[in-house]
Short mmCIF file of C-alpha atoms in Angstrom, two decimals:
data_model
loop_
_atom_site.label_atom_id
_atom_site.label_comp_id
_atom_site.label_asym_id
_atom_site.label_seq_id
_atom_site.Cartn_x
_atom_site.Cartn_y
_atom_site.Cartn_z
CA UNK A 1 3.37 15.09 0.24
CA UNK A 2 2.29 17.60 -2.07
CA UNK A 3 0.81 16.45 -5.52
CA UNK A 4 0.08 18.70 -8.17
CA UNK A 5 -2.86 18.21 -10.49
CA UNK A 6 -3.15 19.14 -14.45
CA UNK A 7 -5.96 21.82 -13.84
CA UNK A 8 -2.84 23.79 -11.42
CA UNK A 9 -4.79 22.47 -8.33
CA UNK A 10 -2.62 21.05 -6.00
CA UNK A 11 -3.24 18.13 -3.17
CA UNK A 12 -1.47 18.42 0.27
CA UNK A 13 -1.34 14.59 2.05
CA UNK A 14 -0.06 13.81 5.28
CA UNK A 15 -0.25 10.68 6.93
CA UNK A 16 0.63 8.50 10.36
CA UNK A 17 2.85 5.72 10.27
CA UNK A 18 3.34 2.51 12.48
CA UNK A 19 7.20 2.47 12.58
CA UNK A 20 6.67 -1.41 13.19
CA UNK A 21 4.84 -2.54 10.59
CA UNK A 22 5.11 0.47 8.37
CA UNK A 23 0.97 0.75 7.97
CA UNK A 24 -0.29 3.98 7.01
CA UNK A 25 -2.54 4.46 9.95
CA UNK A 26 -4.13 8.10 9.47
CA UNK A 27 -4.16 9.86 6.78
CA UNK A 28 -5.34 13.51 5.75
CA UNK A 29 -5.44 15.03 2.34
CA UNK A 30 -6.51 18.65 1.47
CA UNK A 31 -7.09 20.18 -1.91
CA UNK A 32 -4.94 22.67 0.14
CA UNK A 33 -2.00 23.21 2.32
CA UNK A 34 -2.08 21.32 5.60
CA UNK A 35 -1.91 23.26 8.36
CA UNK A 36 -1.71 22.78 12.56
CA UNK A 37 -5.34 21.84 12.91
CA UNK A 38 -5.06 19.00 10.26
CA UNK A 39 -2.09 17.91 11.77
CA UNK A 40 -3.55 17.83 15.20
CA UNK A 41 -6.80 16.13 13.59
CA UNK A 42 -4.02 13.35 11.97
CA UNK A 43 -2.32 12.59 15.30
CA UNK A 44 -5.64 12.24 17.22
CA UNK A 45 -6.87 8.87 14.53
CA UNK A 46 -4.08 6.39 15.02
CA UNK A 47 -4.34 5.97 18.55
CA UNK A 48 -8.28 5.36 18.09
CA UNK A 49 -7.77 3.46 15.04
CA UNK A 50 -5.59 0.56 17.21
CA UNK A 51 -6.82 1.00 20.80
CA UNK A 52 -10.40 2.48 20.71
CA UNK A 53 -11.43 3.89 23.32
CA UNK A 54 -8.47 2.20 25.29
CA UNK A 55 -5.39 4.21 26.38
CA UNK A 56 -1.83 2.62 25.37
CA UNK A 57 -0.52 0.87 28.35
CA UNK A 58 3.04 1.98 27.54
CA UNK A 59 4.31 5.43 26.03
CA UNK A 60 3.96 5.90 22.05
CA UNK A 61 6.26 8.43 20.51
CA UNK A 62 4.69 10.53 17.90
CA UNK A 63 7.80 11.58 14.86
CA UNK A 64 6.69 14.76 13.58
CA UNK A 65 9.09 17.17 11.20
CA UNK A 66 10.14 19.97 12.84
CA UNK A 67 8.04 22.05 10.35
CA UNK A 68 5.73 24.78 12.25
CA UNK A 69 2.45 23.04 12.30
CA UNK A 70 3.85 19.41 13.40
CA UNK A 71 6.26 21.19 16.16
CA UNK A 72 4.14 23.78 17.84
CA UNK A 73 3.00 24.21 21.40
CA UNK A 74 -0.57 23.30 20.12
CA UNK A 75 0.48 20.21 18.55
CA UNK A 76 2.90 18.85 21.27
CA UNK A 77 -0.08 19.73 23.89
CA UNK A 78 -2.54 17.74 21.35
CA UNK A 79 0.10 14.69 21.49
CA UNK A 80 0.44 14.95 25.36
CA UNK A 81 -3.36 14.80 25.64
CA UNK A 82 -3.58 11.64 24.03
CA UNK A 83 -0.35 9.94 25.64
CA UNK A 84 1.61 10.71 23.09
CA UNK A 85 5.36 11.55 23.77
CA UNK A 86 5.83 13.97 20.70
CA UNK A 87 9.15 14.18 19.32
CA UNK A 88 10.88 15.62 15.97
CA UNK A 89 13.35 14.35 13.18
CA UNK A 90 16.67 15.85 13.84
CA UNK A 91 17.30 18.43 11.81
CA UNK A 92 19.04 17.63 8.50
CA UNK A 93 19.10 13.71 9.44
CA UNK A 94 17.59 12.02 5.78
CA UNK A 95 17.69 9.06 7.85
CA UNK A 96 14.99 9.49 10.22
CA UNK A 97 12.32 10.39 7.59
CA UNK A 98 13.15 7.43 5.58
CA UNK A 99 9.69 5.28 5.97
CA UNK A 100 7.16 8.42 4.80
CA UNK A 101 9.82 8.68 2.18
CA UNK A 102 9.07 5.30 1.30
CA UNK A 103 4.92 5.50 1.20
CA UNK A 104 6.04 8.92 -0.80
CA UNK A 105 7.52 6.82 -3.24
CA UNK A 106 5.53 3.97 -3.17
CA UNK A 107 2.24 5.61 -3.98
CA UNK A 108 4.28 7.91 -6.67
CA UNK A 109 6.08 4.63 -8.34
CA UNK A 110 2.74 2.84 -8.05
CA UNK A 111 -0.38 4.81 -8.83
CA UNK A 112 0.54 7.49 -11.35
CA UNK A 113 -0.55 5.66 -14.11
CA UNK A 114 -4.40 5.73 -15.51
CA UNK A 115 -5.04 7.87 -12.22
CA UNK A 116 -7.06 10.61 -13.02
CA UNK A 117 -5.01 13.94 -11.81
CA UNK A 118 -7.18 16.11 -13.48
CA UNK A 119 -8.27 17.90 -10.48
CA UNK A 120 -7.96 17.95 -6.81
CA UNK A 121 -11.45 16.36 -6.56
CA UNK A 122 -10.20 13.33 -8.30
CA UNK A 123 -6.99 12.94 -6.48
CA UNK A 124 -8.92 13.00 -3.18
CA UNK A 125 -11.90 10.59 -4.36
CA UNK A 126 -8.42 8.31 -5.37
CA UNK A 127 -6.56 8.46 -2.14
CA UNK A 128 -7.99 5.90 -0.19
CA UNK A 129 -7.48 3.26 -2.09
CA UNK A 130 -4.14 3.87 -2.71
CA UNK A 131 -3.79 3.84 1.28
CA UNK A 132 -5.71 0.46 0.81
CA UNK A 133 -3.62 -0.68 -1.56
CA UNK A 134 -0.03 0.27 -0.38
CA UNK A 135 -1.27 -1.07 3.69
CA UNK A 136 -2.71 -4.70 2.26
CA UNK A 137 -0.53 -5.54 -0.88
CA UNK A 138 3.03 -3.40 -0.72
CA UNK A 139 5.98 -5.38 -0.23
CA UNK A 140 8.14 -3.99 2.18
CA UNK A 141 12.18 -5.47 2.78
CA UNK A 142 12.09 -3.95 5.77
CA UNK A 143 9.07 -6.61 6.57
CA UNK A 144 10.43 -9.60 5.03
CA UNK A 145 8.24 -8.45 1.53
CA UNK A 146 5.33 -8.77 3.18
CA UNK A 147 2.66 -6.07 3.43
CA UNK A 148 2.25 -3.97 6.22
CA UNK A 149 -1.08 -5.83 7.02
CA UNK A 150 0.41 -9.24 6.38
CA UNK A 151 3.15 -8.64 8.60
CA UNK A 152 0.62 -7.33 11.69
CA UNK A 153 -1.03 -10.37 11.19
CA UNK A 154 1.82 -12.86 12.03
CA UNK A 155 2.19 -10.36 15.41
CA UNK A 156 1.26 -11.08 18.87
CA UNK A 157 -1.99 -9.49 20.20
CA UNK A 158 0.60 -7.33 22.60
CA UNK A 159 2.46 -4.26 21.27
CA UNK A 160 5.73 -5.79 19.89
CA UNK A 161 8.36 -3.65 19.55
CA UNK A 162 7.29 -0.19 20.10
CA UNK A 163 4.51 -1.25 17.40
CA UNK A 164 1.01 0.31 17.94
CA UNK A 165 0.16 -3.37 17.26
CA UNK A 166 -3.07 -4.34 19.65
#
């Protein structure tokens, strides 16, 4: 997600979603473009972020685009590393790109207003809490209107689903 601030300074976002319970689990935003070693630094905070120090007792597939930097040898050897089973959006399929579409949206719709995007500085100070705010109060149809958090909550302590749920 690129977002471009009044001062010509643009913000590049990127960002790892649960396909369960659509949380925005990682997140990293640059007051430049992402590249591969972002990415790989991305991919490498979810799985801390719900198992710790833990490994996943059953495979979790890691949706990347098929762009350079979320498809290359580095990346997919980053993924395998951490017991991910990387795998990309086929091309031209909308479809499968549909939920980052969504937090796209979402924190567009949402947060444009009184936000200061003055500069690049002030879009990244910003960014958290809109990942906050989107993962504890969004509605989501998908979740019943619940939150992403809200709907976690109601979940089993056991990965339901193919969620990343612990």
């Amino acid at each position: 997600m690129t977002i471009a601030c009044w001062n010509g300074e643009i913000v590049e976002l990127a960002f790892a979603l649960d396909c369960c319970d659509r949380e925005a689990i990682a997140v990293v935003a640059e007051a430049r473009p992402i590249d591969g070693a972002d990415n790989r630094r991305l991919i490498r905070q979810p799985e801390f972020s719900r198992f710790g120090n833990e490994k996943p007792t059953e495979p979790v597939r890691c949706l990347g685009d098929n762009e350079g930097i979320y498809a290359s040898l580095e990346t997919v050897i980053a993924a395998e590393k951490l017991s991910l089973t990387p795998i990309t959006t086929p091309v031209a399929s909308p479809e499968s790109n549909v939920m980052s579409e969504a937090l796209e949206n979402t924190l567009r719709r949402d947060h444009p207003d009184g936000a200061d995007w003055s500069s690049a500085a002030g879009v990244l100070e910003r960014i958290p809490g809109w990942i906050t705010d989107y993962n504890q109060h969004a509605p989501h149809s998908a979740l019943g209107y619940r939150s992403p958090l809200e709907y976690r909550r109601e979940q089993t302590s056991e990965t339901v689903s193919g969620c990343l749920t612990k």
